PDB file of C-alpha atoms in Angstrom:
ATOM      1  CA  UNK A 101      26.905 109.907 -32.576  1.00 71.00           C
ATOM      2  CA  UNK A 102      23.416 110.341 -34.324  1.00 88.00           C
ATOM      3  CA  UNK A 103      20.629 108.397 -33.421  1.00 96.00           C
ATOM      4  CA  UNK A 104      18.140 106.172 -35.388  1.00 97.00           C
ATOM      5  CA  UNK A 105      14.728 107.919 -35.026  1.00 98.00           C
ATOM      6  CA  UNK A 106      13.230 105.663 -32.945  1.00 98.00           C
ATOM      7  CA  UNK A 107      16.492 105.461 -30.317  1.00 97.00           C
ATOM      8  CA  UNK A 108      16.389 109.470 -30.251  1.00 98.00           C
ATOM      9  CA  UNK A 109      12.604 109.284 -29.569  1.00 98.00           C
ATOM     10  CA  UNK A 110      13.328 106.538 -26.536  1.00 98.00           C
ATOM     11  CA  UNK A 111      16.683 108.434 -25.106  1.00 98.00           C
ATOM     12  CA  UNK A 112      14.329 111.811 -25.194  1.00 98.00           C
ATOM     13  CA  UNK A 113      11.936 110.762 -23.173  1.00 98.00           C
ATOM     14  CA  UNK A 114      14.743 109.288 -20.310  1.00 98.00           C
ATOM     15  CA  UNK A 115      14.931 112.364 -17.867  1.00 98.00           C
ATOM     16  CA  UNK A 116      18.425 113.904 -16.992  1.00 97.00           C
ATOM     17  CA  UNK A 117      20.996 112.893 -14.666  1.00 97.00           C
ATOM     18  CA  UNK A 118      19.467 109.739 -13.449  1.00 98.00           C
ATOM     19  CA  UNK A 119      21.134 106.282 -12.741  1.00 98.00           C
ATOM     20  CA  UNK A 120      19.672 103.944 -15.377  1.00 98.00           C
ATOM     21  CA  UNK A 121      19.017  99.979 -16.487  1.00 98.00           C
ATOM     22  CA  UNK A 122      18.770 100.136 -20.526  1.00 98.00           C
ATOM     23  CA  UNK A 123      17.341  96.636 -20.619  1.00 98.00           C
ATOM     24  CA  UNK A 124      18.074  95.348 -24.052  1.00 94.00           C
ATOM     25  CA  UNK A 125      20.773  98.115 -24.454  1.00 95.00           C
ATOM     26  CA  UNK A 126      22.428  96.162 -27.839  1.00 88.00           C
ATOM     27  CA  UNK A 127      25.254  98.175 -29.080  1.00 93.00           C
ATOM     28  CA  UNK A 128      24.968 100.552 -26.558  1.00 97.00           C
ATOM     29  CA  UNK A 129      23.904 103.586 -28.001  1.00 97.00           C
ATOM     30  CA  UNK A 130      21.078 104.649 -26.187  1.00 98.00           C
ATOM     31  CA  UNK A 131      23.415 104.459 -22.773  1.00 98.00           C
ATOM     32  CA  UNK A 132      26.572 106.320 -24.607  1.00 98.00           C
ATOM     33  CA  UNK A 133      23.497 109.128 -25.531  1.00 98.00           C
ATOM     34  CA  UNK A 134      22.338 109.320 -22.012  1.00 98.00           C
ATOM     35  CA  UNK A 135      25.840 109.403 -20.261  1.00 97.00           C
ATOM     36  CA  UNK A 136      26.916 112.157 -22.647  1.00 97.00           C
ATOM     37  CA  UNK A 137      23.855 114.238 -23.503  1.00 97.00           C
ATOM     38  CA  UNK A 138      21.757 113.748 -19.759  1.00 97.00           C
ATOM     39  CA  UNK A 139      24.507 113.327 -17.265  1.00 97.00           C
ATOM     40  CA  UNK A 140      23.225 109.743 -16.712  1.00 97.00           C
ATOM     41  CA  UNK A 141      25.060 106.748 -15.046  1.00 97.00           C
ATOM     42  CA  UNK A 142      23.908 103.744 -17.004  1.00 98.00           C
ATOM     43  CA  UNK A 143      23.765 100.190 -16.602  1.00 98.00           C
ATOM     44  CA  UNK A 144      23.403  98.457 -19.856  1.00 98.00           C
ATOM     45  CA  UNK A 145      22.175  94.885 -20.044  1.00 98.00           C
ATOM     46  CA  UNK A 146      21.514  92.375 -22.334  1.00 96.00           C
ATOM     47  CA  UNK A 147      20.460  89.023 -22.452  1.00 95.00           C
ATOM     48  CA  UNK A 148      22.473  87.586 -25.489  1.00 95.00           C
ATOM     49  CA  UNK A 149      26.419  87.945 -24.953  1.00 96.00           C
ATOM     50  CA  UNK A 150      27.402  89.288 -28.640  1.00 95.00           C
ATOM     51  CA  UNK A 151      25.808  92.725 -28.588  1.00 93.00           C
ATOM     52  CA  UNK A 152      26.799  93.119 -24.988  1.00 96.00           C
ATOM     53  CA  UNK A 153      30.136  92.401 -26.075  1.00 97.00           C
ATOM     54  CA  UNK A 154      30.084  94.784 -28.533  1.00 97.00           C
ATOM     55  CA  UNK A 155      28.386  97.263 -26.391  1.00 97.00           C
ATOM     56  CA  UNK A 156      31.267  97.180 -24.591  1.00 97.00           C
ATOM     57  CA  UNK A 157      33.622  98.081 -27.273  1.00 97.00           C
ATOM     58  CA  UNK A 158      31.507 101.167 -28.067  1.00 97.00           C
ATOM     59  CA  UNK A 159      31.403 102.571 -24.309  1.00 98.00           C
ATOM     60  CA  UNK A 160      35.103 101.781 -23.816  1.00 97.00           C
ATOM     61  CA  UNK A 161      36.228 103.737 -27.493  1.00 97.00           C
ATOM     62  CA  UNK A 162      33.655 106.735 -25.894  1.00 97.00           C
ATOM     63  CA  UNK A 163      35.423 106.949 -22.991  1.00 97.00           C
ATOM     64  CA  UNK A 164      32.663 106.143 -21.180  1.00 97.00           C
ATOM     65  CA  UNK A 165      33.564 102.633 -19.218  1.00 95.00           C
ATOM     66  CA  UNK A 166      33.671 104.567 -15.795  1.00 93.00           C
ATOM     67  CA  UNK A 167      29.707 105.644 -16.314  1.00 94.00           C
ATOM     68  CA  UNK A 168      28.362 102.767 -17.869  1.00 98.00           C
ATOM     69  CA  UNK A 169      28.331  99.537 -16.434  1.00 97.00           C
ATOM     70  CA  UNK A 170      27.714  96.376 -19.168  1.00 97.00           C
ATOM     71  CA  UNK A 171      26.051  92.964 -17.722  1.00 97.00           C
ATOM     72  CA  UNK A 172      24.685  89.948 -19.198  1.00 97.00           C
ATOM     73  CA  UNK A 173      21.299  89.667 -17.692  1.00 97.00           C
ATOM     74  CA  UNK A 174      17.901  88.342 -18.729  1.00 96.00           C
ATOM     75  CA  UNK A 175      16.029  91.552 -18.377  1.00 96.00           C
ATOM     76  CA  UNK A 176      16.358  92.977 -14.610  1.00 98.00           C
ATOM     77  CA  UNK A 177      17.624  90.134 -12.843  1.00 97.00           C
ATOM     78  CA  UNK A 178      21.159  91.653 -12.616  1.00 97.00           C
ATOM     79  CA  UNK A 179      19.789  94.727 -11.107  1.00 98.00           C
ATOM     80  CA  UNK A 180      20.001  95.290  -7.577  1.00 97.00           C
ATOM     81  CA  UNK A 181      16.858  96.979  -5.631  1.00 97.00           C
ATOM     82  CA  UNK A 182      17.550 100.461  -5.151  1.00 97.00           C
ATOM     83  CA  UNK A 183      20.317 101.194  -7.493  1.00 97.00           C
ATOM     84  CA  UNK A 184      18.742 102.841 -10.369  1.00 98.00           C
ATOM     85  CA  UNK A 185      16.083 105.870 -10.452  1.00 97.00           C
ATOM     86  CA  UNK A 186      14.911 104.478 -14.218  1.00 98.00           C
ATOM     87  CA  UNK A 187      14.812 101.507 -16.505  1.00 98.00           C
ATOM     88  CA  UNK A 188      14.258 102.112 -20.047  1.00 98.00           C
ATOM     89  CA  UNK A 189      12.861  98.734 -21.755  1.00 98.00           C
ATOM     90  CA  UNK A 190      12.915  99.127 -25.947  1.00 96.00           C
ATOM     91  CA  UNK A 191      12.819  97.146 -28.728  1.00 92.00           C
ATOM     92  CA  UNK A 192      10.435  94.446 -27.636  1.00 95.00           C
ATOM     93  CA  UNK A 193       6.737  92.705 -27.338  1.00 97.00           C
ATOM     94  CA  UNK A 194       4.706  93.899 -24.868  1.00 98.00           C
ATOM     95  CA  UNK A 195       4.197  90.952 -23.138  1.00 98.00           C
ATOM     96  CA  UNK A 196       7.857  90.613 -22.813  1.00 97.00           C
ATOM     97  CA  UNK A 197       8.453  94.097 -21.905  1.00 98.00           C
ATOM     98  CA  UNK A 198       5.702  94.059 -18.966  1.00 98.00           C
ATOM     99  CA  UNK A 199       6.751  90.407 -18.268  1.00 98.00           C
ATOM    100  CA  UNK A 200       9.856  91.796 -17.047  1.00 98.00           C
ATOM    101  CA  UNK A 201       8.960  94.291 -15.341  1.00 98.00           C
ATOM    102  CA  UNK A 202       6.630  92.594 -13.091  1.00 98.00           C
ATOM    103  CA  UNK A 203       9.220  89.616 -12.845  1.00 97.00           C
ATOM    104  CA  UNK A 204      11.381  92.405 -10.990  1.00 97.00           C
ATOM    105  CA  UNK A 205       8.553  94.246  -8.058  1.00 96.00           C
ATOM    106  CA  UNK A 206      11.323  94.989  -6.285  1.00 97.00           C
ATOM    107  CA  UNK A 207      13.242  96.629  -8.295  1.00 97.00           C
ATOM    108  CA  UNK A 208      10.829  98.658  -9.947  1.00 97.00           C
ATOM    109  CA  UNK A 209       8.949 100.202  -6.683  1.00 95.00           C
ATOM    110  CA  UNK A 210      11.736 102.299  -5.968  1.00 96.00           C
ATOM    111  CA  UNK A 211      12.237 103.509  -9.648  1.00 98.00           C
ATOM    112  CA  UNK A 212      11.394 107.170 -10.518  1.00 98.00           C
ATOM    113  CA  UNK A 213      10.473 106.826 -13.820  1.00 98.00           C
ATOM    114  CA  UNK A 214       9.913 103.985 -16.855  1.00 98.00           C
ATOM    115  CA  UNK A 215       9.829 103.803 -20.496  1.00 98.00           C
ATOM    116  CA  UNK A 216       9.131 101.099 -22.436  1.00 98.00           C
ATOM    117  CA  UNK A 217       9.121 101.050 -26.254  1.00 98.00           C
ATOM    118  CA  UNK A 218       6.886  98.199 -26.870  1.00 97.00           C
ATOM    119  CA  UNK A 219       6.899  96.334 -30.752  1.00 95.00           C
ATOM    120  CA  UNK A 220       3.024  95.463 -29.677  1.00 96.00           C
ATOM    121  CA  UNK A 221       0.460  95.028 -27.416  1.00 97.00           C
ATOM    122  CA  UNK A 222       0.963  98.466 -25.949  1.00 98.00           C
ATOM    123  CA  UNK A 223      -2.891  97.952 -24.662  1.00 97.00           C
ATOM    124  CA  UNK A 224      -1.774  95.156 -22.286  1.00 98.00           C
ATOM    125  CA  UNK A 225       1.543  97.485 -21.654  1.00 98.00           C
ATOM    126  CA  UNK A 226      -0.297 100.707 -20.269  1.00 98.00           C
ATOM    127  CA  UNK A 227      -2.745  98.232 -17.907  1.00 98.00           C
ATOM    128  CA  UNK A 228      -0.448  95.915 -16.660  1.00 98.00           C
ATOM    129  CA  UNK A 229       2.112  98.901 -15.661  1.00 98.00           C
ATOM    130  CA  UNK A 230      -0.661 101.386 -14.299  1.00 98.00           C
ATOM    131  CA  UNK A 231      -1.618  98.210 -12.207  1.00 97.00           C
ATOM    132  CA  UNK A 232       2.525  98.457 -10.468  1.00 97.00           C
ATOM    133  CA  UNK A 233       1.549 101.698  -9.211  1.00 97.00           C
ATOM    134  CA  UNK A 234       2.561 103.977 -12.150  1.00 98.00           C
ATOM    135  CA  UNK A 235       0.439 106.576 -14.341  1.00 98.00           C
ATOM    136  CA  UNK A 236       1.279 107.567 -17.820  1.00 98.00           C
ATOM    137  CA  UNK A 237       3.260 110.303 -18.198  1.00 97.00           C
ATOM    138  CA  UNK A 238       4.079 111.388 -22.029  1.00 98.00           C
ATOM    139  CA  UNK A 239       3.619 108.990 -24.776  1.00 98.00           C
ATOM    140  CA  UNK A 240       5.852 110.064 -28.753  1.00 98.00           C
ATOM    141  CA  UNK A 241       5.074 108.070 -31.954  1.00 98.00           C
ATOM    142  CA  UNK A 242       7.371 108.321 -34.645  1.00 98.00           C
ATOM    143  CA  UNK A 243       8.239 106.802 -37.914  1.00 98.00           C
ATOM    144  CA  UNK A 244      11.700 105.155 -38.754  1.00 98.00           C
ATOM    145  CA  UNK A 245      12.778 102.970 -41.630  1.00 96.00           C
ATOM    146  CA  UNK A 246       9.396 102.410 -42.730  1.00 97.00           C
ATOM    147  CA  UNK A 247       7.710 101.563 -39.581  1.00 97.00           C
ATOM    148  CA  UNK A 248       5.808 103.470 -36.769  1.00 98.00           C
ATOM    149  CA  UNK A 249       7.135 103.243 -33.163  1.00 98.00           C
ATOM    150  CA  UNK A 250       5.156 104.110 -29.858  1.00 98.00           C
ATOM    151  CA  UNK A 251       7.130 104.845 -26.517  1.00 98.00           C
ATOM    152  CA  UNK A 252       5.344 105.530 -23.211  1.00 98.00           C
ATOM    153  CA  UNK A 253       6.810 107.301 -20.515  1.00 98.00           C
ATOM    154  CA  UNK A 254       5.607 106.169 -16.717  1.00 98.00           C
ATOM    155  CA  UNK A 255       6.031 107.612 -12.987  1.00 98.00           C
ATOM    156  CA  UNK A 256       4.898 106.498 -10.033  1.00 98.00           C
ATOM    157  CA  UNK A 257       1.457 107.653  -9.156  1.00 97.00           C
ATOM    158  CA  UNK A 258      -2.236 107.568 -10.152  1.00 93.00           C
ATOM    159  CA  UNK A 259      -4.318 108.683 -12.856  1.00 89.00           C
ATOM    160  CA  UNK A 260      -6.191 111.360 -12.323  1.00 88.00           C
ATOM    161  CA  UNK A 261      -8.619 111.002 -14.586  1.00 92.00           C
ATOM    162  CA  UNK A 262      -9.495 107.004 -15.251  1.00 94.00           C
ATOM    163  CA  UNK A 263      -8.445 105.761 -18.947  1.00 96.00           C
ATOM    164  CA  UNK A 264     -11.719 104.686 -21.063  1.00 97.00           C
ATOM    165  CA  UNK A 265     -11.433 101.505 -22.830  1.00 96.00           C
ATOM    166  CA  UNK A 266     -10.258 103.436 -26.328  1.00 97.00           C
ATOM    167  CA  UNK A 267      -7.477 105.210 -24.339  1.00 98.00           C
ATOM    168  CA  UNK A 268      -5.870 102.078 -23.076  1.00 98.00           C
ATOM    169  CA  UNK A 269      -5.610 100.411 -26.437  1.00 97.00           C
ATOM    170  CA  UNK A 270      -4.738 104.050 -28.004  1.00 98.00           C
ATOM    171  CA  UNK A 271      -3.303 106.463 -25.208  1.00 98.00           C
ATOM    172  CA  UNK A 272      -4.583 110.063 -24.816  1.00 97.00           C
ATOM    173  CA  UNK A 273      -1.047 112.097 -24.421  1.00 98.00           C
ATOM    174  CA  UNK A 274      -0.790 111.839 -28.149  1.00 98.00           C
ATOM    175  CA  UNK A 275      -4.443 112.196 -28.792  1.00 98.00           C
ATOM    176  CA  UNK A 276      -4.736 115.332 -26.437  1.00 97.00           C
ATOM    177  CA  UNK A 277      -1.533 117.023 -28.504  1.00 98.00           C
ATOM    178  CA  UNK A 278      -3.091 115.704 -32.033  1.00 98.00           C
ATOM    179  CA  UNK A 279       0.245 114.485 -32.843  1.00 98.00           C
ATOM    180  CA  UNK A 280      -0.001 114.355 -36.683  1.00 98.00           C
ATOM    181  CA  UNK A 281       2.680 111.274 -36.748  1.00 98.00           C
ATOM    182  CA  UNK A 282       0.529 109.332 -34.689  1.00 98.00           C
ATOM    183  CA  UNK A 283      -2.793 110.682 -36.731  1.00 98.00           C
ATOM    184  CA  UNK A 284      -0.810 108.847 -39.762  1.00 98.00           C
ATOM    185  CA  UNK A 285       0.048 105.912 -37.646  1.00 98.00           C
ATOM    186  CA  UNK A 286      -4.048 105.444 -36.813  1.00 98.00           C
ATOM    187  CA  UNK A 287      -5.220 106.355 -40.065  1.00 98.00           C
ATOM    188  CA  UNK A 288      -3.268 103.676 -41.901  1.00 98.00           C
ATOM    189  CA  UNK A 289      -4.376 100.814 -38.846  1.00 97.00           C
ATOM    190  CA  UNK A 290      -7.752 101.640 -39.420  1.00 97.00           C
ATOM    191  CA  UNK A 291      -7.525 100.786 -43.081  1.00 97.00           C
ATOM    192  CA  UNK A 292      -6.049  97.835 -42.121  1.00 96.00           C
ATOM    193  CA  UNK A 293      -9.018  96.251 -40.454  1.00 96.00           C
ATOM    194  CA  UNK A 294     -11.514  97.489 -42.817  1.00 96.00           C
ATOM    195  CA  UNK A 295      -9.643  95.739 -45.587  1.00 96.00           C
ATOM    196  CA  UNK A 296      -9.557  92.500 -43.600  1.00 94.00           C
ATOM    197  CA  UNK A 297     -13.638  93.152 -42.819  1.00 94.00           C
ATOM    198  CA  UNK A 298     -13.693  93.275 -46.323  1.00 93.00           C
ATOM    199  CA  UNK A 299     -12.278  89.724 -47.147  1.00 90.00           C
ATOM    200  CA  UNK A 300     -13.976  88.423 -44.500  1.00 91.00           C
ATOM    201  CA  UNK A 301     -17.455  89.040 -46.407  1.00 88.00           C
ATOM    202  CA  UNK A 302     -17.217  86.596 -48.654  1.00 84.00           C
ATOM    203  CA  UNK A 303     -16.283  84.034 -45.657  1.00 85.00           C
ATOM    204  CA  UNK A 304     -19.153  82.562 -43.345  1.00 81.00           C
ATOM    205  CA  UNK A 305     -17.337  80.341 -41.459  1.00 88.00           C
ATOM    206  CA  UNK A 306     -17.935  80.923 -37.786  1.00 88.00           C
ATOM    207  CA  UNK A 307     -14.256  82.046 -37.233  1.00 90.00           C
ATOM    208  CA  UNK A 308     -14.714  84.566 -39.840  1.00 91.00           C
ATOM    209  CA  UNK A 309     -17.529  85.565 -38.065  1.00 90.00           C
ATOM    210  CA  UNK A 310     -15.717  85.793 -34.708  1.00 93.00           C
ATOM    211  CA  UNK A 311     -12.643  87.910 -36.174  1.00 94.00           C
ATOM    212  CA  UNK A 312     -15.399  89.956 -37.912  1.00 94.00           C
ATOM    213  CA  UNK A 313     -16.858  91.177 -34.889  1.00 94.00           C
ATOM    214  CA  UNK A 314     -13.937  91.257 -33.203  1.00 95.00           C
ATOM    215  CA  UNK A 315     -12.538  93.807 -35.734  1.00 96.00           C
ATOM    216  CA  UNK A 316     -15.765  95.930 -35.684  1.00 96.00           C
ATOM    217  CA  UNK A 317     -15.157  96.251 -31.896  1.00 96.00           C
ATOM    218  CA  UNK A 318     -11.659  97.149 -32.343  1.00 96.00           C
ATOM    219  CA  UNK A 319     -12.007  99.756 -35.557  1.00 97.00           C
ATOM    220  CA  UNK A 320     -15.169 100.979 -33.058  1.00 97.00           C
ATOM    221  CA  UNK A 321     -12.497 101.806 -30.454  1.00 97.00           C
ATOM    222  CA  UNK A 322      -9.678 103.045 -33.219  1.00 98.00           C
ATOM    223  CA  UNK A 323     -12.623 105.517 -34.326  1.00 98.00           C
ATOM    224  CA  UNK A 324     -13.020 107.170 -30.883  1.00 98.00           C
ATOM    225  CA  UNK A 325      -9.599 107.595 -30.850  1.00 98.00           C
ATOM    226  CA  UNK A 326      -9.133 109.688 -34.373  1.00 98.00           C
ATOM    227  CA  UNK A 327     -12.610 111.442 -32.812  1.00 97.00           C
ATOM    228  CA  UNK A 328      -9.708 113.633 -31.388  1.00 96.00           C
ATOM    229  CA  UNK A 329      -8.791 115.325 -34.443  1.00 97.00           C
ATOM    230  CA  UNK A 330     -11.834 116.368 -35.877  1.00 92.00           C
TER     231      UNK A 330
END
């Protein structure tokens, strides 16, 4: 079974032989990877019934229904304290994504590790989780189907070294390894803004203004960050 890009990025990051939650597993195939590739034991849940349905079908035709365990749950509610070492959470907003973590304390004090692929907000993603008790461990960018993807990779623990305000909103594992993917990824988001700053010129309204100065703060902070590869 081959991977999409982004799945191989989030199943790579999963250490081996652990007992895992892949919240918003889908069809399954990041839990079918992990059980065959990283001696995992996986619970895969899901909050709507089709894909978990047809989850199912895939781990049964793998052979794999005595390793991983399908349940319909709204993110970790199915999942007893204590019986995983990692959750992997993919494929969503960051609000969501840290929403559920933090909906599920228990759970998640006893985890060794946690990866969340967040869609956006990865900002609020790397606070919020730091916040549980975690520090960041790896972060990978890459590009799939014509759109960039960010996972981050936490264990319990504190940072060493306290984030500045440009490193929560744009890491520093990436930034410290001058991951070109990621360099692309920036490059293109700073563009972005400055062609929004641009329509906003001809605009004086005083919500212009506000989003103006809003993006100049931001594309100040996206700067620092690309300061890295100089």
């Amino acid at each position: 079974m081959e991977l999409s890009k982004r799945l191989q990025m989030n199943a790579d990051l999963v250490r081996q032989r652990q007992r895992v939650a892949d919240v918003g597993c889908d069809h399954g195939y990041v839990s079918i990877y992990l059980s065959k590739q990283k001696e995992c034991s996986c619970i895969a849940l899901d909050v709507n019934a089709g894909p978990l349905a047809i989850a199912k079908e895939n781990i049964a035709m793998a052979g794999l229904s005595d390793q991983i365990t399908c349940r319909l749950s709204d993110g970790l509610c199915e999942v007893e304290p204590g019986e995983v070492d990692a959750v992997l959470i993919a494929g969503m907003g960051g609000m969501l994504a840290t929403r559920i973590v933090q909906q599920s304390r228990e759970v998640v004090k006893t985890l060794r590790q946690l990866v969340i692929q967040a869609q956006s907000d990865l900002d609020h993603v790397r606070r919020e989780i730091c916040a549980l008790g975690f520090l960041i461990d790896r972060e990978e960018c890459c590009y799939d189907n014509g759109k960039f993807y960010l996972a981050i990779s936490f264990l319990p623990g504190t940072q060493k070294q306290e984030y500045k305000p440009f490193e929560w909103h744009y890491g520093r594992d990436l930034l410290e390894r001058k991951d070109n993917t990621y360099r692309i990824f920036l490059e293109k988001e700073r563009q972005k803004k400055m062609d929004v700053m641009e329509k906003l010129k001809s605009n004086s309204s005083d919500n212009s203004r506000k989003r103006m100065a809003e993006l100049k703060e931001q594309l100040g902070l996206l700067e620092q960050a690309l300061e890295a590869y100089c």
